[in-house]
Coordinates of C-alpha atoms in Angstrom, one line a residue:
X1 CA 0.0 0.0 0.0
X2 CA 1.3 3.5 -0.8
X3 CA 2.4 5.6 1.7
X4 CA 1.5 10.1 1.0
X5 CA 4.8 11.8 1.6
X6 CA 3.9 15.6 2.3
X7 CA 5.7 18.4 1.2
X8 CA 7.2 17.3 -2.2
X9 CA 5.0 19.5 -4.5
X10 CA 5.8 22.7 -2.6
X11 CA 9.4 21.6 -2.8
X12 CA 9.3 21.0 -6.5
X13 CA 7.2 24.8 -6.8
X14 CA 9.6 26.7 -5.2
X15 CA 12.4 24.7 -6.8
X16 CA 11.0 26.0 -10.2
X17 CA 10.6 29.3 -9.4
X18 CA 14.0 29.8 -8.2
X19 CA 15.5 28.5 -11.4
X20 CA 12.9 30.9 -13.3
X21 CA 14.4 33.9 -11.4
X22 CA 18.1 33.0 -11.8
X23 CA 17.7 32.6 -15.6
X24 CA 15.7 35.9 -15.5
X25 CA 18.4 37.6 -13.4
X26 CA 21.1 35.8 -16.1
X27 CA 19.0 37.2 -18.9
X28 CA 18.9 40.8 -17.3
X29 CA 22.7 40.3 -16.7
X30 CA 23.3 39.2 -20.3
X31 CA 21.7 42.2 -21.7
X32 CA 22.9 44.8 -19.7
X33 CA 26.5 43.3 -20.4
X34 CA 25.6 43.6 -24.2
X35 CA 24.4 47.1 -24.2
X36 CA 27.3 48.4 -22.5
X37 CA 30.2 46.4 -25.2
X38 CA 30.8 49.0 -28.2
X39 CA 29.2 47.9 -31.7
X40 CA 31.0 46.1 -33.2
X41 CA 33.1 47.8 -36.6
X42 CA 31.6 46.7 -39.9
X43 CA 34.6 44.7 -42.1
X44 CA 35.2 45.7 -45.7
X45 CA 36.7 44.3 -48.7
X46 CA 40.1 45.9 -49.3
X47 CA 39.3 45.8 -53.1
X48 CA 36.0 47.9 -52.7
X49 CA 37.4 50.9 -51.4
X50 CA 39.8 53.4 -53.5
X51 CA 42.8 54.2 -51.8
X52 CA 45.4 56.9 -51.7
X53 CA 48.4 58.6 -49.8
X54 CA 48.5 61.9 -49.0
X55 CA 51.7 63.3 -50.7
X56 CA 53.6 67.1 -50.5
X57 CA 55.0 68.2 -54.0
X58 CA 53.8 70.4 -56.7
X59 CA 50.1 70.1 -57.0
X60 CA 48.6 71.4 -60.5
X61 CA 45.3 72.9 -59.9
X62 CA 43.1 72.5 -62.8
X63 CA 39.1 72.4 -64.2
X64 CA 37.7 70.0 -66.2
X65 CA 34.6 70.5 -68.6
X66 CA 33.2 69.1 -71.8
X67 CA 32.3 70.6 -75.3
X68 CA 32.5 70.8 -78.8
X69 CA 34.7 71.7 -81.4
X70 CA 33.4 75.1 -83.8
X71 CA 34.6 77.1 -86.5
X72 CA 36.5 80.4 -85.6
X73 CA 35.5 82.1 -89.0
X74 CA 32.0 81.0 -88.9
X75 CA 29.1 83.4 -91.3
X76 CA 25.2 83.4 -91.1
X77 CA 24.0 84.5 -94.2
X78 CA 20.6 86.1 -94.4
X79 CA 18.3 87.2 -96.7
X80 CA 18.5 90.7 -97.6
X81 CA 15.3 91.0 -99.2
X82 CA 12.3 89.1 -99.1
X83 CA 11.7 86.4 -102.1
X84 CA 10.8 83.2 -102.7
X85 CA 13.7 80.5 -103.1
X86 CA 14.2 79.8 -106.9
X87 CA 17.3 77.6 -107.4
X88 CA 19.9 76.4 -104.5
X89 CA 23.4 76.6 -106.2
X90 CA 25.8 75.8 -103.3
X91 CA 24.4 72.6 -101.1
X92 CA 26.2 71.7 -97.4
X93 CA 29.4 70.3 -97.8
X94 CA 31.2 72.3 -101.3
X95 CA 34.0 74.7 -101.0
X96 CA 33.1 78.5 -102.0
X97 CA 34.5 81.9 -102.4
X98 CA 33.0 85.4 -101.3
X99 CA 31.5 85.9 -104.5
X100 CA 30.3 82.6 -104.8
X101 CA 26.2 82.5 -105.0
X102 CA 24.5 80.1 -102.4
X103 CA 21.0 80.6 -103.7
X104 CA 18.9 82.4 -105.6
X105 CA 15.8 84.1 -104.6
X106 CA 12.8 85.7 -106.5
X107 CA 10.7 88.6 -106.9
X108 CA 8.9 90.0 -109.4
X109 CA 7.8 93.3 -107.6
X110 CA 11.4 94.5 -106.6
X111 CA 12.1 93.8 -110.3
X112 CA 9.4 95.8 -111.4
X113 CA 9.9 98.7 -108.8
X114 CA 13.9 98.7 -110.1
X115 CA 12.6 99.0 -113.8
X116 CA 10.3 102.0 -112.7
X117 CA 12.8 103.8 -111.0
X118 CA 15.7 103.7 -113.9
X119 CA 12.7 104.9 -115.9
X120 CA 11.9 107.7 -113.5
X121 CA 15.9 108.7 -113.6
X122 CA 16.5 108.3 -117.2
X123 CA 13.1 111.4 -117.6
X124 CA 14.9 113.3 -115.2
X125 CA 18.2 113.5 -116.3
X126 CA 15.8 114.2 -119.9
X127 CA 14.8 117.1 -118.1
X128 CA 17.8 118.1 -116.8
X129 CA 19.6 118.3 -119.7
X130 CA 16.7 120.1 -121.5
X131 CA 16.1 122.7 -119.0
X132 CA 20.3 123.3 -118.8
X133 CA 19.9 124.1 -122.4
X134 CA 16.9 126.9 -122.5
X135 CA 18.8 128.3 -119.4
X136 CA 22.0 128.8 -121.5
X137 CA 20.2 129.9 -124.2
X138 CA 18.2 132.8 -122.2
X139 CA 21.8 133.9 -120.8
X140 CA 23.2 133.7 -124.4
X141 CA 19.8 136.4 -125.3
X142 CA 20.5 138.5 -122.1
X143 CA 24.3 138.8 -123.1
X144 CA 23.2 139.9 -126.6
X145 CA 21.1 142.2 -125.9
X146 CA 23.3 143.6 -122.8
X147 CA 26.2 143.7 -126.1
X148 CA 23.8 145.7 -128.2
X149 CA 22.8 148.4 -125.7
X150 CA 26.7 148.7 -124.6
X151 CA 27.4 149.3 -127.7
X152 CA 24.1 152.3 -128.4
X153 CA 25.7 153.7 -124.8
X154 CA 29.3 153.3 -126.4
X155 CA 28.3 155.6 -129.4
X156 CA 25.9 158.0 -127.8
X157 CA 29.1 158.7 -125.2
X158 CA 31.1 159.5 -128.7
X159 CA 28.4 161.8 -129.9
X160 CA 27.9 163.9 -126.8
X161 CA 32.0 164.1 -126.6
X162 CA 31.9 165.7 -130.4
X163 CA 28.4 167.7 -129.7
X164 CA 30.2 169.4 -127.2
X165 CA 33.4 169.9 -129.1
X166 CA 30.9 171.7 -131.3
X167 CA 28.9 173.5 -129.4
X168 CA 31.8 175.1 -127.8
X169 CA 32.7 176.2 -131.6
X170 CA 29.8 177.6 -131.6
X171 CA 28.2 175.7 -134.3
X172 CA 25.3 173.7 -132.3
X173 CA 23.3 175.1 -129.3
X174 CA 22.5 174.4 -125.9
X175 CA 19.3 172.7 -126.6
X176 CA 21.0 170.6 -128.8
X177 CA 24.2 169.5 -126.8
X178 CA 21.8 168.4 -123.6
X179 CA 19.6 165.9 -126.1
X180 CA 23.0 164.6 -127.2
X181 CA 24.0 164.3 -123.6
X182 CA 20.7 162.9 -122.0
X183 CA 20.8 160.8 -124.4
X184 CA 24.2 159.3 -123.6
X185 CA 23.2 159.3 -119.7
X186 CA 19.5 157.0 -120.8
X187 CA 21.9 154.2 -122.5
X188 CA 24.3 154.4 -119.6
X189 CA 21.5 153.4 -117.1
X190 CA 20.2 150.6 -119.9
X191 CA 23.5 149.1 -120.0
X192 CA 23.3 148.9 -116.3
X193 CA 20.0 147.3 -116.3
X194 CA 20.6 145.0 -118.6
X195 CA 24.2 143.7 -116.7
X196 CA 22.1 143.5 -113.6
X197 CA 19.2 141.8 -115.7
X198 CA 22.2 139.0 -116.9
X199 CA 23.6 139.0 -113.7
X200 CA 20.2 137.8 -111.7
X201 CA 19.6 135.5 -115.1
X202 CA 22.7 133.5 -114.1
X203 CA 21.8 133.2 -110.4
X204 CA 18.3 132.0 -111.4
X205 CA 19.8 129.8 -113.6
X206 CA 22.0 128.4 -111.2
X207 CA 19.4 127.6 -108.8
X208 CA 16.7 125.5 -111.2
X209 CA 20.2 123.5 -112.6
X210 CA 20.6 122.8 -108.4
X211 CA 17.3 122.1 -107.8
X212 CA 16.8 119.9 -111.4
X213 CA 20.3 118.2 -110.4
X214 CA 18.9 117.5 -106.8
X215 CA 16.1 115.4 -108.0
X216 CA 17.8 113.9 -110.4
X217 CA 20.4 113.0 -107.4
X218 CA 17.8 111.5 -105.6
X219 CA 16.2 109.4 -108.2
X220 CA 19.3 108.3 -109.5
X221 CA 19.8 107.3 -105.2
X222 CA 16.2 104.9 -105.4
X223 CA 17.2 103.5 -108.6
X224 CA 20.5 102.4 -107.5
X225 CA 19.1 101.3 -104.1
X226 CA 16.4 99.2 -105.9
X227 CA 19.8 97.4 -107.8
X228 CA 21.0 96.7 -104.5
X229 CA 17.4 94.7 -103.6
X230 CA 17.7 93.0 -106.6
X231 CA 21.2 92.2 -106.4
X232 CA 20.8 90.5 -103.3
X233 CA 18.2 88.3 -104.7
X234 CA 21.6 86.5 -105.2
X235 CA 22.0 85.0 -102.5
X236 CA 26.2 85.4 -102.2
X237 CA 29.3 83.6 -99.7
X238 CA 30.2 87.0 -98.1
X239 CA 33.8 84.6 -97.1
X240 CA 35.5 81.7 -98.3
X241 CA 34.7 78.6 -96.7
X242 CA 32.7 75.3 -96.9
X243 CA 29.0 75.6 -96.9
X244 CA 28.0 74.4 -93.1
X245 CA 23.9 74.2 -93.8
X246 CA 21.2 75.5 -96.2
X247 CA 18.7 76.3 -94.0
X248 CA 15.9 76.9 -96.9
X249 CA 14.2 74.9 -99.0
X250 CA 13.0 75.5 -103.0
X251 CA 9.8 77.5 -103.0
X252 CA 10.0 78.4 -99.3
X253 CA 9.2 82.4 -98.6
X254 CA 11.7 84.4 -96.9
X255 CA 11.6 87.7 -95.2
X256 CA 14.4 90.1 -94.7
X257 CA 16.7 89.2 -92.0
X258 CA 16.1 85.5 -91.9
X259 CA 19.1 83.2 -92.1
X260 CA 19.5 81.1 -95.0
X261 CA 22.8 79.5 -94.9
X262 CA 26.0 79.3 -92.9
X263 CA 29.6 79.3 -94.3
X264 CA 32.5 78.6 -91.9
X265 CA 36.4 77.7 -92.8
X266 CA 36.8 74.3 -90.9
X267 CA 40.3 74.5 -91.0
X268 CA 40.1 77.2 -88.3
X269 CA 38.6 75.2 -85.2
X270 CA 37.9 76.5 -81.3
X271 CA 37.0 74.7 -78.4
X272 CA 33.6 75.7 -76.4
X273 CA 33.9 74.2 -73.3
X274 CA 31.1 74.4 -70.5
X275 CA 33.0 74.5 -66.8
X276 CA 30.7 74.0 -63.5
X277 CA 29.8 77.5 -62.5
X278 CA 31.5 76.5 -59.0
X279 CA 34.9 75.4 -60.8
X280 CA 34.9 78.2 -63.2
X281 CA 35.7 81.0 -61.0
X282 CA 39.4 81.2 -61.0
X283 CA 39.6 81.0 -64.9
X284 CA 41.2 84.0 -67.2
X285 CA 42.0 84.7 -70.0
X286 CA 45.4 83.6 -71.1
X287 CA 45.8 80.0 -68.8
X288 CA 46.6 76.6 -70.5
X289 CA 44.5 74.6 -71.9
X290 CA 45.0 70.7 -73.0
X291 CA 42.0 69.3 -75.1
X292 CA 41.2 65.7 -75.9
X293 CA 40.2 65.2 -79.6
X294 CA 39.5 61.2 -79.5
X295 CA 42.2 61.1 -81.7
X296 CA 44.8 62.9 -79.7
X297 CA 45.1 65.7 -77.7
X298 CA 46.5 69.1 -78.5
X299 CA 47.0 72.5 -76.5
X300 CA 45.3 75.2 -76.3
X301 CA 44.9 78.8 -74.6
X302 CA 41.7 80.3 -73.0
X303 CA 40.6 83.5 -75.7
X304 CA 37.1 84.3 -73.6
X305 CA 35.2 83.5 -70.4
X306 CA 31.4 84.1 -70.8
X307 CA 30.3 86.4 -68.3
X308 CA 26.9 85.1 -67.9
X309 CA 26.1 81.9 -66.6
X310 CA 23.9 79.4 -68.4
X311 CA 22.3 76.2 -66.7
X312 CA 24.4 75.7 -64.2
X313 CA 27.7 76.5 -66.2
X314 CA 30.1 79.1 -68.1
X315 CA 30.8 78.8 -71.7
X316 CA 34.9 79.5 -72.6
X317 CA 36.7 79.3 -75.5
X318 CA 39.8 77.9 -75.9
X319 CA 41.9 78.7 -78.9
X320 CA 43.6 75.6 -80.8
X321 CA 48.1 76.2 -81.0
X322 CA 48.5 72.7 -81.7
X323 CA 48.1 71.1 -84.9
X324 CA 45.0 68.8 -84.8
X325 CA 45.0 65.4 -85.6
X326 CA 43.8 64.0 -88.8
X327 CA 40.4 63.6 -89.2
X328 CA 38.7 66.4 -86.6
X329 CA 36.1 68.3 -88.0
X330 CA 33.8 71.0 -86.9
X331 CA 31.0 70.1 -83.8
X332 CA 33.4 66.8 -82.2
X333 CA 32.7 66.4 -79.2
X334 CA 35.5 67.3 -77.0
X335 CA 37.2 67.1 -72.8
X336 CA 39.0 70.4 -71.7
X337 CA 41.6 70.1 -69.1
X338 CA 42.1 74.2 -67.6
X339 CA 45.2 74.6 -65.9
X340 CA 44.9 76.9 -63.3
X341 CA 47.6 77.6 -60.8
X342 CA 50.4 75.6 -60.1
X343 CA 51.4 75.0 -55.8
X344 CA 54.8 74.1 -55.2
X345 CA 55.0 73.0 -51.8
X346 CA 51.6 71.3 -50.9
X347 CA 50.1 68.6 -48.9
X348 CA 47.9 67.0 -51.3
X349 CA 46.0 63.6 -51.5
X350 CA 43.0 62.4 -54.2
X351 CA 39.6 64.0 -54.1
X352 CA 37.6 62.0 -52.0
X353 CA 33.8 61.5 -53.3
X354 CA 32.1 64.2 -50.9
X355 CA 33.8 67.8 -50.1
X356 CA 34.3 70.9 -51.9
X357 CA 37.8 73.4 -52.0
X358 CA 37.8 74.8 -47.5
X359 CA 35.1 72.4 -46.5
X360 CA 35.6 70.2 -43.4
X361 CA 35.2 66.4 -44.1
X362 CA 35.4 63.2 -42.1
X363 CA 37.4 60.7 -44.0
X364 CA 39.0 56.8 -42.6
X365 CA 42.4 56.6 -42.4
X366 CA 44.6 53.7 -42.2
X367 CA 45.9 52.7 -39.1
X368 CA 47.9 49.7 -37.5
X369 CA 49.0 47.3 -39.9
X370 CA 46.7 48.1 -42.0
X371 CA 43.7 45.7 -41.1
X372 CA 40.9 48.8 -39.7
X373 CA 40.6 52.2 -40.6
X374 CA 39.9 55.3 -38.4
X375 CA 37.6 58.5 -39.0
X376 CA 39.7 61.8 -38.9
X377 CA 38.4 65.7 -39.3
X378 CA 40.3 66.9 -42.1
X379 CA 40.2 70.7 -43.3
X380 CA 40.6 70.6 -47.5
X381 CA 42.4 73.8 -49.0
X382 CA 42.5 74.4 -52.5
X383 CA 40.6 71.4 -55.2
X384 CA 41.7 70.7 -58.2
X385 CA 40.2 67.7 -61.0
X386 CA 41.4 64.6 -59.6
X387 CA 43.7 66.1 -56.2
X388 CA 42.7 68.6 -53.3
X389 CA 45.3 70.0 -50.7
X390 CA 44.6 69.1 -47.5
X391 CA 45.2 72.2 -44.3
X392 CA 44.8 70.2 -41.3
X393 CA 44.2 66.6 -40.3
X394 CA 46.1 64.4 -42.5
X395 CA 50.1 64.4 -42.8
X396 CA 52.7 63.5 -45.3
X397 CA 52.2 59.4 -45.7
X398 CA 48.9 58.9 -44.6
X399 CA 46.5 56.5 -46.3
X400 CA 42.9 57.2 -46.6
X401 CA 39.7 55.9 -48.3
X402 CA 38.4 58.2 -50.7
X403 CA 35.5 56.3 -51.5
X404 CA 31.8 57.2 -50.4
X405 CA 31.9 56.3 -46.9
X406 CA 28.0 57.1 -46.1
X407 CA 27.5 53.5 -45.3
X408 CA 29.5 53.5 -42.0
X409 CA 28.5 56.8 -40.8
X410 CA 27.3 55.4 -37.3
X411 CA 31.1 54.1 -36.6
X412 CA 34.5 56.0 -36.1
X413 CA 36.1 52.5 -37.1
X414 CA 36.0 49.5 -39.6
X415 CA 37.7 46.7 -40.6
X416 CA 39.7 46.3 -43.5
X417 CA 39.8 42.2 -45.2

């Protein structure tokens, strides 16, 4: 028969309970022993990161931007009357001179307005030269007839002298003597009339030949203006070059003004390069240039900074010294390296991916032997392309990670594999 043995189930209670509360005070123990170790520092792959010592030497500061290749010698041509487009002579592509017509254009009107005004001048020079020759002839009339008095005073001057020779002989009377002289006096005055009457004939004379000779001036001015329209129905170069485009087509209207084609000389080529308005503020006129072709790259010398700022960047030209490489043409797409300024005593290291020129980064060195890296506060100075001098933080010898280094930016450590 079984024999009831008290107290065993209390026994085995409080036996559980106290092995509950030690695991639950080991538990409590574990985690507050965890939360007080540091986190641990993330590991890496060496070959992931990019790498580089910081150096002191000469340190080239330079820009780098993109572009094209363009002409130097580059002319719009535009219509300089309006017309329709009758023949294209000169397509994209063929060699021409100044005088060399690109296209001809065509209007009836202008024609007919030149044709009316060389009618219009050829009447008035018609007129002119009529109306020089009834002016001559009316001076011719009033020199005659001034002659033909002059010579009536001339004689009765002759016959009052002898009248008076006579009268003082006694052989004519008073009466007599003072007809002969009143006579005389009466041609004198008519003569003097008559030179006056020539002299204000010539003035008047004068003045219709300036006034005739003025419009003939001025219509002779419209019909050689209305040549000029008609010329430039002829479409002409203006330079020698190659044809770039032919913006127009046959049959297409045109107004005054409005570009038709464009000649440039492609053996004259610039670079346009567009720099970052935040790297283009130290470039001038007159700094090196080197620009990449594709094919080669040849050096150069900045000509002109754009003052204005378009999209985000500055437009500069660099002029070509070198001889370019076979087989560049006009609108290649080229690289510009700008150099700068030149340091010849700097600290200097790779540009890391984050950080402008004086901004204050946080970048890992290497420390040890090699197998972590540490964060540092490092001051950049100056930035150039592909290098940027470092002020404070960093010294001659140092290793660093210049790769983006946002992943790790809740640890001051990592491990390098």
């Amino acid at each position: 028969m079984d024999v009831a043995r008290e107290g065993v189930a209390a026994s085995r209670r409080r036996h559980r309970v106290a092995l509950v509360c030690s695991g639950a005070v080991l538990l409590v123990a574990l985690v507050l022993l965890i939360l007080g170790l540091a986190p641990a520092a993330p590991a890496v792959d060496r070959d992931t990161v990019f790498l580089d010592t910081v150096r002191r030497g000469e340190m080239l500061l330079s820009v780098r931007g993109a572009g094209t290749l363009v002409p130097v010698d580059v002319r719009r041509v535009a219509a300089g009357t309006s017309g329709r487009v009758a023949t294209v002579h000169a397509p994209p592509g063929l060699r021409v001179e100044p005088e060399t017509v690109i296209l001809t254009l065509e209007n009836p009107r202008l024609v007919q307005e030149r044709t009316n005004a060389e009618l219009d001048l050829a009447a008035a020079e018609a007129s002119l030269h009529d109306r020089r020759v009834q002016l001559r002839r009316a001076v011719l009339q009033q020199r005659s007839v001034l002659a033909s008095v002059e010579a009536e005073s001339r004689q009765a001057a002759l016959n009052a002298e002898a009248d008076a020779e006579i009268h003082a002989e006694g052989i004519i009377g008073r009466i007599a003597l003072e007809d002969s002289e009143e006579a005389a006096a009466e041609l004198r005055m008519r003569a003097e009339r008559e030179r006056e009457r020539l002299r204000l004939g010539k003035r008047v004379a004068a003045a219709e030949l300036v006034a005739e000779e003025a419009r003939v001036a001025r219509l002779r001015a419209v019909a050689e203006l209305q040549h000029a329209m008609v010329s430039r129905l002829e479409v002409r170069a203006g330079m020698a070059g190659v044809v770039q485009e032919v913006s127009v087509e046959i049959g297409q209207q045109v107004a005054p003004g409005d570009s038709l084609a464009r000649v440039a000389e492609p053996s004259r080529l610039k670079a346009e390069l567009r720099i970052a308005e935040a790297q283009a503020k130290d470039i001038e006129v007159g700094q090196t240039a080197r620009v990449d072709t594709r094919n080669g790259v040849v050096s150069g010398q900045v000509t002109r900074v754009e003052p204005a700022v378009r999209d985000g960047a500055v437009t500069v030209d660099v002029m070509l010294t070198d001889e370019l490489p076979r087989g560049t043409r006009s609108e290649l797409s080229v690289e510009g390296l700008l150099e700068i300024e030149r340091l010849d005593d700097a600290l200097h290291v790779g540009r890391p991916a984050f950080g402008q020129e004086g901004e204050e980064v946080d970048l890992f060195r290497i420390a040890g032997d090699g197998s972590h890296a540490v964060r540092v506060r490092v001051r950049l100075g100056k930035a150039s392309v592909n290098t940027v001098e470092i002020r404070e933080g960093l010294m001659e010898g140092d290793t660093v990670i210049l790769s983006d280094t946002s992943a790790w930016d809740g640890h001051d450590r990592i491990r390098l594999r």
